[in-house]
PDB file of C-alpha atoms in Angstrom:
ATOM      1  CA  ALA Q   1       0.024  -0.028  -0.554  1.00 66.00           C
ATOM      2  CA  GLN Q   2       1.349   3.194  -0.623  1.00 76.00           C
ATOM      3  CA  LYS Q   3       2.345   5.055   2.103  1.00 92.00           C
ATOM      4  CA  ILE Q   4       2.090   8.775   0.942  1.00 97.00           C
ATOM      5  CA  THR Q   5      -1.214   9.737  -1.578  1.00 97.00           C
ATOM      6  CA  GLN Q   6      -1.664  12.717  -3.644  1.00 98.00           C
ATOM      7  CA  THR Q   7      -4.838  12.205  -5.781  1.00 96.00           C
ATOM      8  CA  GLN Q   8      -4.357  15.265  -8.378  1.00 97.00           C
ATOM      9  CA  PRO Q   9      -1.163  15.032 -10.679  1.00 96.00           C
ATOM     10  CA  GLY Q  10      -1.919  18.213 -11.704  1.00 96.00           C
ATOM     11  CA  MET Q  11      -3.722  21.816 -11.330  1.00 97.00           C
ATOM     12  CA  PHE Q  12      -4.018  25.420 -12.220  1.00 97.00           C
ATOM     13  CA  VAL Q  13      -4.685  28.171 -10.048  1.00 98.00           C
ATOM     14  CA  GLN Q  14      -5.176  32.184 -10.760  1.00 98.00           C
ATOM     15  CA  GLU Q  15      -2.456  34.222  -9.194  1.00 98.00           C
ATOM     16  CA  LYS Q  16      -3.541  35.975  -6.439  1.00 98.00           C
ATOM     17  CA  GLU Q  17      -6.098  33.087  -5.567  1.00 98.00           C
ATOM     18  CA  ALA Q  18      -5.389  30.250  -2.957  1.00 98.00           C
ATOM     19  CA  VAL Q  19      -5.219  26.821  -3.924  1.00 98.00           C
ATOM     20  CA  THR Q  20      -5.078  23.351  -1.357  1.00 98.00           C
ATOM     21  CA  LEU Q  21      -2.682  20.362  -2.593  1.00 98.00           C
ATOM     22  CA  ASP Q  22      -4.300  17.423  -1.011  1.00 98.00           C
ATOM     23  CA  CYS Q  23      -2.048  14.472   0.776  1.00 98.00           C
ATOM     24  CA  THR Q  24      -3.439  11.395   2.820  1.00 98.00           C
ATOM     25  CA  TYR Q  25      -0.874   8.957   4.530  1.00 97.00           C
ATOM     26  CA  ASP Q  26      -0.572   5.597   6.138  1.00 95.00           C
ATOM     27  CA  THR Q  27       1.333   4.491   8.623  1.00 91.00           C
ATOM     28  CA  SER Q  28       1.294   2.697  11.884  1.00 89.00           C
ATOM     29  CA  ASP Q  29       3.675   4.743  14.101  1.00 88.00           C
ATOM     30  CA  GLN Q  30       3.047   7.117  16.425  1.00 90.00           C
ATOM     31  CA  SER Q  31       5.518   9.682  16.301  1.00 90.00           C
ATOM     32  CA  TYR Q  32       5.990  11.218  12.220  1.00 92.00           C
ATOM     33  CA  GLY Q  33       6.711  13.389  10.088  1.00 94.00           C
ATOM     34  CA  LEU Q  34       4.889  15.155   6.962  1.00 96.00           C
ATOM     35  CA  PHE Q  35       7.027  17.676   5.142  1.00 97.00           C
ATOM     36  CA  TRP Q  36       5.862  19.243   1.447  1.00 98.00           C
ATOM     37  CA  TYR Q  37       9.194  19.436  -0.670  1.00 98.00           C
ATOM     38  CA  LYS Q  38       8.320  22.077  -4.242  1.00 98.00           C
ATOM     39  CA  GLN Q  39      10.823  21.503  -7.114  1.00 97.00           C
ATOM     40  CA  PRO Q  40      10.316  23.795 -10.155  1.00 96.00           C
ATOM     41  CA  SER Q  41      11.759  22.730 -13.408  1.00 93.00           C
ATOM     42  CA  SER Q  42      15.658  23.280 -12.245  1.00 91.00           C
ATOM     43  CA  GLY Q  43      15.287  20.112  -9.925  1.00 92.00           C
ATOM     44  CA  GLU Q  44      15.906  20.836  -6.660  1.00 92.00           C
ATOM     45  CA  MET Q  45      14.230  19.815  -4.217  1.00 95.00           C
ATOM     46  CA  ILE Q  46      12.920  23.017  -1.855  1.00 96.00           C
ATOM     47  CA  PHE Q  47      12.001  22.452   2.124  1.00 96.00           C
ATOM     48  CA  LEU Q  48       8.608  24.777   2.618  1.00 98.00           C
ATOM     49  CA  ILE Q  49       6.820  23.384   5.858  1.00 98.00           C
ATOM     50  CA  TYR Q  50       6.633  20.514   8.634  1.00 97.00           C
ATOM     51  CA  GLN Q  51       3.903  19.193  10.657  1.00 97.00           C
ATOM     52  CA  GLY Q  52       4.897  16.968  13.178  1.00 95.00           C
ATOM     53  CA  SER Q  53       2.311  14.041  14.333  1.00 94.00           C
ATOM     54  CA  TYR Q  54       2.194  15.444  18.003  1.00 95.00           C
ATOM     55  CA  ASP Q  55       1.760  18.805  16.906  1.00 94.00           C
ATOM     56  CA  GLU Q  56      -1.952  20.165  17.648  1.00 91.00           C
ATOM     57  CA  GLN Q  57      -1.343  23.306  15.894  1.00 95.00           C
ATOM     58  CA  ASN Q  58      -1.388  23.328  12.360  1.00 96.00           C
ATOM     59  CA  ALA Q  59       1.843  24.552  10.589  1.00 97.00           C
ATOM     60  CA  THR Q  60       2.395  27.678   8.650  1.00 97.00           C
ATOM     61  CA  GLU Q  61       5.289  29.421   6.857  1.00 97.00           C
ATOM     62  CA  GLY Q  62       4.677  32.855   5.241  1.00 97.00           C
ATOM     63  CA  ARG Q  63       2.285  31.893   2.418  1.00 98.00           C
ATOM     64  CA  TYR Q  64       1.951  28.165   3.344  1.00 98.00           C
ATOM     65  CA  SER Q  65      -0.088  26.860   5.596  1.00 98.00           C
ATOM     66  CA  LEU Q  66      -0.757  22.916   6.342  1.00 98.00           C
ATOM     67  CA  ASN Q  67      -4.118  21.789   7.084  1.00 97.00           C
ATOM     68  CA  PHE Q  68      -3.324  18.499   9.322  1.00 97.00           C
ATOM     69  CA  GLN Q  69      -6.279  16.689  10.286  1.00 97.00           C
ATOM     70  CA  LYS Q  70      -5.032  13.391  12.002  1.00 96.00           C
ATOM     71  CA  ALA Q  71      -7.855  11.469  12.312  1.00 95.00           C
ATOM     72  CA  ARG Q  72      -8.303  11.404   8.808  1.00 96.00           C
ATOM     73  CA  LYS Q  73      -4.470  10.776   8.269  1.00 97.00           C
ATOM     74  CA  SER Q  74      -4.522  13.906   6.364  1.00 98.00           C
ATOM     75  CA  ALA Q  75      -2.023  16.762   5.698  1.00 98.00           C
ATOM     76  CA  ASN Q  76      -3.386  19.361   2.410  1.00 98.00           C
ATOM     77  CA  LEU Q  77      -1.040  22.272   1.645  1.00 98.00           C
ATOM     78  CA  VAL Q  78      -2.478  25.878   1.528  1.00 98.00           C
ATOM     79  CA  ILE Q  79      -0.822  28.430  -0.824  1.00 98.00           C
ATOM     80  CA  SER Q  80      -2.485  31.542  -0.175  1.00 97.00           C
ATOM     81  CA  ALA Q  81      -2.207  34.531  -2.924  1.00 97.00           C
ATOM     82  CA  SER Q  82      -0.356  32.453  -5.365  1.00 98.00           C
ATOM     83  CA  GLN Q  83       2.376  33.696  -7.880  1.00 98.00           C
ATOM     84  CA  LEU Q  84       3.809  33.134 -11.098  1.00 97.00           C
ATOM     85  CA  GLY Q  85       7.133  31.865  -8.892  1.00 97.00           C
ATOM     86  CA  ASP Q  86       4.765  29.051  -7.513  1.00 98.00           C
ATOM     87  CA  SER Q  87       4.441  27.206 -10.655  1.00 98.00           C
ATOM     88  CA  ALA Q  88       6.442  23.691  -9.880  1.00 98.00           C
ATOM     89  CA  MET Q  89       6.225  20.261  -8.794  1.00 98.00           C
ATOM     90  CA  TYR Q  90       4.945  19.856  -5.386  1.00 98.00           C
ATOM     91  CA  PHE Q  91       5.377  16.967  -3.068  1.00 98.00           C
ATOM     92  CA  CYS Q  92       4.237  15.713  -0.040  1.00 98.00           C
ATOM     93  CA  ALA Q  93       6.467  13.515   2.069  1.00 97.00           C
ATOM     94  CA  MET Q  94       6.406  11.349   5.438  1.00 94.00           C
ATOM     95  CA  ARG Q  95       8.921  10.385   7.581  1.00 92.00           C
ATOM     96  CA  GLU Q  96       8.189   7.364  10.081  1.00 88.00           C
ATOM     97  CA  GLY Q  97       9.399   7.471  13.280  1.00 78.00           C
ATOM     98  CA  ARG Q  98      10.460   3.404  13.322  1.00 70.00           C
ATOM     99  CA  SER Q  99      12.075   3.472   9.988  1.00 59.00           C
ATOM    100  CA  GLY Q 100      15.041   0.591  10.097  1.00 54.00           C
ATOM    101  CA  ALA Q 101      18.605   1.219  10.285  1.00 50.00           C
ATOM    102  CA  GLY Q 102      17.836   4.728  12.137  1.00 55.00           C
ATOM    103  CA  SER Q 103      17.657   6.614   9.395  1.00 63.00           C
ATOM    104  CA  TYR Q 104      14.426   8.021   8.633  1.00 77.00           C
ATOM    105  CA  GLN Q 105      14.217   7.827   5.084  1.00 81.00           C
ATOM    106  CA  LEU Q 106      11.287   9.912   3.222  1.00 89.00           C
ATOM    107  CA  THR Q 107       8.473   8.608   1.891  1.00 92.00           C
ATOM    108  CA  PHE Q 108       7.290  10.731  -1.121  1.00 96.00           C
ATOM    109  CA  GLY Q 109       4.101  10.673  -2.434  1.00 97.00           C
ATOM    110  CA  LYS Q 110       3.648  10.667  -6.358  1.00 97.00           C
ATOM    111  CA  GLY Q 111       3.568  14.997  -6.688  1.00 98.00           C
ATOM    112  CA  THR Q 112       1.350  17.454  -7.652  1.00 98.00           C
ATOM    113  CA  LYS Q 113       1.892  19.578 -10.985  1.00 98.00           C
ATOM    114  CA  LEU Q 114       0.490  23.452 -10.062  1.00 98.00           C
ATOM    115  CA  SER Q 115       0.129  25.676 -12.620  1.00 98.00           C
ATOM    116  CA  VAL Q 116      -0.088  29.433 -12.088  1.00 98.00           C
ATOM    117  CA  ILE Q 117      -2.189  31.431 -14.285  1.00 97.00           C
ATOM    118  CA  PRO Q 118      -1.807  34.976 -15.374  1.00 95.00           C
TER     119      PRO Q 118
ATOM    120  CA  ASP L   1      24.707  27.097   5.965  1.00 64.00           C
ATOM    121  CA  THR L   2      22.287  25.044   4.903  1.00 67.00           C
ATOM    122  CA  GLU L   3      23.528  24.101   1.373  1.00 92.00           C
ATOM    123  CA  VAL L   4      23.846  20.913   0.114  1.00 96.00           C
ATOM    124  CA  THR L   5      26.419  21.048  -2.858  1.00 97.00           C
ATOM    125  CA  GLN L   6      25.996  18.399  -6.231  1.00 97.00           C
ATOM    126  CA  THR L   7      28.960  18.578  -8.231  1.00 97.00           C
ATOM    127  CA  PRO L   8      28.892  17.976 -11.386  1.00 97.00           C
ATOM    128  CA  LYS L   9      25.554  19.923 -12.813  1.00 96.00           C
ATOM    129  CA  HIS L  10      24.957  17.903 -15.959  1.00 97.00           C
ATOM    130  CA  LEU L  11      26.812  15.051 -17.262  1.00 97.00           C
ATOM    131  CA  VAL L  12      26.417  13.198 -20.513  1.00 97.00           C
ATOM    132  CA  MET L  13      28.547   9.360 -20.257  1.00 96.00           C
ATOM    133  CA  GLY L  14      29.060   6.649 -22.456  1.00 95.00           C
ATOM    134  CA  MET L  15      28.328   3.793 -21.702  1.00 94.00           C
ATOM    135  CA  THR L  16      31.744   2.147 -20.984  1.00 93.00           C
ATOM    136  CA  ASN L  17      32.841   5.601 -19.077  1.00 93.00           C
ATOM    137  CA  LYS L  18      33.050   5.554 -15.175  1.00 96.00           C
ATOM    138  CA  LYS L  19      31.800   9.154 -13.640  1.00 97.00           C
ATOM    139  CA  SER L  20      31.516  10.073 -10.293  1.00 98.00           C
ATOM    140  CA  LEU L  21      28.974  12.506  -9.191  1.00 98.00           C
ATOM    141  CA  LYS L  22      30.127  14.222  -5.432  1.00 98.00           C
ATOM    142  CA  CYS L  23      27.608  15.739  -2.247  1.00 98.00           C
ATOM    143  CA  GLU L  24      29.109  18.177   0.172  1.00 98.00           C
ATOM    144  CA  GLN L  25      27.219  19.459   3.030  1.00 97.00           C
ATOM    145  CA  HIS L  26      27.942  21.205   6.200  1.00 95.00           C
ATOM    146  CA  MET L  27      25.353  21.368   8.297  1.00 95.00           C
ATOM    147  CA  GLY L  28      26.637  18.226  10.372  1.00 94.00           C
ATOM    148  CA  HIS L  29      23.983  15.822   9.162  1.00 94.00           C
ATOM    149  CA  ARG L  30      25.088  12.503  10.303  1.00 92.00           C
ATOM    150  CA  ALA L  31      22.768  11.223   7.735  1.00 93.00           C
ATOM    151  CA  MET L  32      23.365  11.235   3.589  1.00 95.00           C
ATOM    152  CA  TYR L  33      20.579   9.903   1.134  1.00 95.00           C
ATOM    153  CA  TRP L  34      21.157   9.747  -3.060  1.00 97.00           C
ATOM    154  CA  TYR L  35      17.899   9.533  -4.887  1.00 97.00           C
ATOM    155  CA  LYS L  36      17.114   8.633  -8.209  1.00 98.00           C
ATOM    156  CA  GLN L  37      14.150  11.011 -10.355  1.00 98.00           C
ATOM    157  CA  LYS L  38      13.409  10.240 -13.311  1.00 97.00           C
ATOM    158  CA  ALA L  39      10.837  12.517 -15.314  1.00 94.00           C
ATOM    159  CA  LYS L  40       7.619  13.380 -14.115  1.00 92.00           C
ATOM    160  CA  LYS L  41       8.129  10.914 -10.870  1.00 95.00           C
ATOM    161  CA  PRO L  42       8.965  11.430  -7.641  1.00 96.00           C
ATOM    162  CA  PRO L  43      12.696  10.663  -6.317  1.00 96.00           C
ATOM    163  CA  GLU L  44      12.986   7.376  -5.552  1.00 95.00           C
ATOM    164  CA  LEU L  45      15.425   6.182  -2.314  1.00 94.00           C
ATOM    165  CA  MET L  46      18.595   4.736  -3.931  1.00 96.00           C
ATOM    166  CA  PHE L  47      21.416   4.667  -0.383  1.00 95.00           C
ATOM    167  CA  VAL L  48      21.571   6.246   3.034  1.00 93.00           C
ATOM    168  CA  TYR L  49      24.160   6.573   4.822  1.00 94.00           C
ATOM    169  CA  SER L  50      24.312   7.055   8.801  1.00 91.00           C
ATOM    170  CA  TYR L  51      27.269   8.191  10.200  1.00 92.00           C
ATOM    171  CA  GLU L  52      29.183   7.149   7.627  1.00 94.00           C
ATOM    172  CA  LYS L  53      28.640   3.597   7.201  1.00 94.00           C
ATOM    173  CA  LEU L  54      25.591   2.654   4.669  1.00 94.00           C
ATOM    174  CA  SER L  55      23.078   1.578   6.170  1.00 90.00           C
ATOM    175  CA  ILE L  56      20.847   1.181   3.374  1.00 88.00           C
ATOM    176  CA  ASN L  57      20.945  -0.593  -0.211  1.00 90.00           C
ATOM    177  CA  GLU L  58      17.716  -0.307  -2.110  1.00 89.00           C
ATOM    178  CA  SER L  59      18.794  -3.218  -4.392  1.00 91.00           C
ATOM    179  CA  VAL L  60      20.500  -0.901  -6.406  1.00 96.00           C
ATOM    180  CA  PRO L  61      22.704  -2.602  -9.300  1.00 96.00           C
ATOM    181  CA  SER L  62      26.591  -2.807  -8.108  1.00 96.00           C
ATOM    182  CA  ARG L  63      26.959   0.028 -11.258  1.00 97.00           C
ATOM    183  CA  PHE L  64      26.403   2.259  -8.860  1.00 98.00           C
ATOM    184  CA  SER L  65      28.754   2.122  -6.242  1.00 97.00           C
ATOM    185  CA  PRO L  66      28.524   4.458  -3.030  1.00 98.00           C
ATOM    186  CA  GLU L  67      30.843   6.337  -0.956  1.00 97.00           C
ATOM    187  CA  CYS L  68      31.356   8.187   2.322  1.00 97.00           C
ATOM    188  CA  PRO L  69      34.487   9.635   2.768  1.00 96.00           C
ATOM    189  CA  ASN L  70      33.306  11.377   5.779  1.00 94.00           C
ATOM    190  CA  SER L  71      30.637  13.460   7.471  1.00 91.00           C
ATOM    191  CA  SER L  72      30.472  15.481   5.024  1.00 96.00           C
ATOM    192  CA  LEU L  73      31.045  14.078   2.063  1.00 98.00           C
ATOM    193  CA  LEU L  74      28.907  11.549  -0.580  1.00 98.00           C
ATOM    194  CA  ASN L  75      30.100  10.505  -3.661  1.00 98.00           C
ATOM    195  CA  LEU L  76      28.403   8.434  -5.718  1.00 98.00           C
ATOM    196  CA  HIS L  77      30.465   6.033  -8.385  1.00 98.00           C
ATOM    197  CA  LEU L  78      29.432   4.900 -12.136  1.00 97.00           C
ATOM    198  CA  HIS L  79      30.670   2.595 -14.253  1.00 96.00           C
ATOM    199  CA  ALA L  80      29.420   0.869 -16.942  1.00 95.00           C
ATOM    200  CA  LEU L  81      25.389   2.450 -17.359  1.00 96.00           C
ATOM    201  CA  GLN L  82      22.743   2.039 -19.292  1.00 96.00           C
ATOM    202  CA  PRO L  83      20.672   4.431 -21.165  1.00 97.00           C
ATOM    203  CA  GLU L  84      17.963   3.817 -18.404  1.00 97.00           C
ATOM    204  CA  ASP L  85      20.191   5.156 -15.634  1.00 97.00           C
ATOM    205  CA  SER L  86      19.902   8.579 -17.633  1.00 98.00           C
ATOM    206  CA  ALA L  87      17.775  10.717 -14.893  1.00 98.00           C
ATOM    207  CA  LEU L  88      18.366  13.107 -12.171  1.00 98.00           C
ATOM    208  CA  TYR L  89      20.203  12.134  -9.394  1.00 98.00           C
ATOM    209  CA  LEU L  90      19.339  14.008  -5.857  1.00 97.00           C
ATOM    210  CA  CYS L  91      21.749  14.241  -3.339  1.00 97.00           C
ATOM    211  CA  ALA L  92      20.239  14.730   0.607  1.00 96.00           C
ATOM    212  CA  SER L  93      21.401  14.966   4.007  1.00 95.00           C
ATOM    213  CA  SER L  94      19.755  14.701   7.491  1.00 93.00           C
ATOM    214  CA  HIS L  95      19.629  15.044  10.975  1.00 91.00           C
ATOM    215  CA  LEU L  96      18.986  11.356  12.486  1.00 86.00           C
ATOM    216  CA  ASP L  97      15.660  12.307  13.628  1.00 85.00           C
ATOM    217  CA  TRP L  98      12.035  12.129  12.384  1.00 85.00           C
ATOM    218  CA  ASN L  99      11.156  15.599  12.713  1.00 87.00           C
ATOM    219  CA  THR L 100      13.348  17.256  11.057  1.00 89.00           C
ATOM    220  CA  GLU L 101      13.847  18.138   7.017  1.00 93.00           C
ATOM    221  CA  ALA L 102      16.402  16.835   4.700  1.00 94.00           C
ATOM    222  CA  PHE L 103      17.801  18.877   2.492  1.00 96.00           C
ATOM    223  CA  PHE L 104      18.383  18.656  -0.791  1.00 96.00           C
ATOM    224  CA  GLY L 105      21.313  18.971  -3.618  1.00 96.00           C
ATOM    225  CA  GLN L 106      20.138  20.529  -6.755  1.00 95.00           C
ATOM    226  CA  GLY L 107      20.695  17.494  -8.553  1.00 96.00           C
ATOM    227  CA  THR L 108      23.009  15.967 -11.455  1.00 97.00           C
ATOM    228  CA  ARG L 109      21.269  15.304 -14.257  1.00 97.00           C
ATOM    229  CA  LEU L 110      22.202  12.510 -16.200  1.00 98.00           C
ATOM    230  CA  THR L 111      22.485  11.461 -19.312  1.00 97.00           C
ATOM    231  CA  VAL L 112      23.884   8.040 -20.418  1.00 97.00           C
ATOM    232  CA  VAL L 113      24.502   7.673 -24.057  1.00 96.00           C
TER     233      VAL L 113
END
């Protein structure tokens, strides 16, 4: 079973509007971290925002916020006031607390391609 | 310094060549990773080093050979690659905690001809 599911292969949003990118996850661990990364066409993976499994409040970082619903196992990314530079691939990822070998590697979803329309 | 530096940014190599990808970080991270990413796909984990020791090899063919000479450097040695190995190779590093982010380099775009 997939650990991270992103059901939107592509999304369009008008400039200056808000957009929500969906992410659901599957884990039996109590301790886990959820991350969103942005990947422009240049290739670099840029860290955007983090939500821990024990965090009671939704994370926010500037125009990015994470809508964390633990019971539903969802961690949706909300981008407010979209800009043309937000056009990129967006990946949801998870690190589980009991990953083997003490490495806590990231597991990625398939990604959502966001296109911002002027 | 929150940078992970990868060199080279682009590499074209023949199937009989030997080349190396390099990755460097100075954030004190004790975990370093190699990912392979094909176009329009998520990154796939290849190798994980923790405390300079190989801890995970995701059944990667032996034509890819990782090396971690010290806590700041990670290499990926390439030999006798196939055209299907053409991809973006991403290096990442992190603390050994589940609740901290991993930092990625800009990647090396590899083309095997």
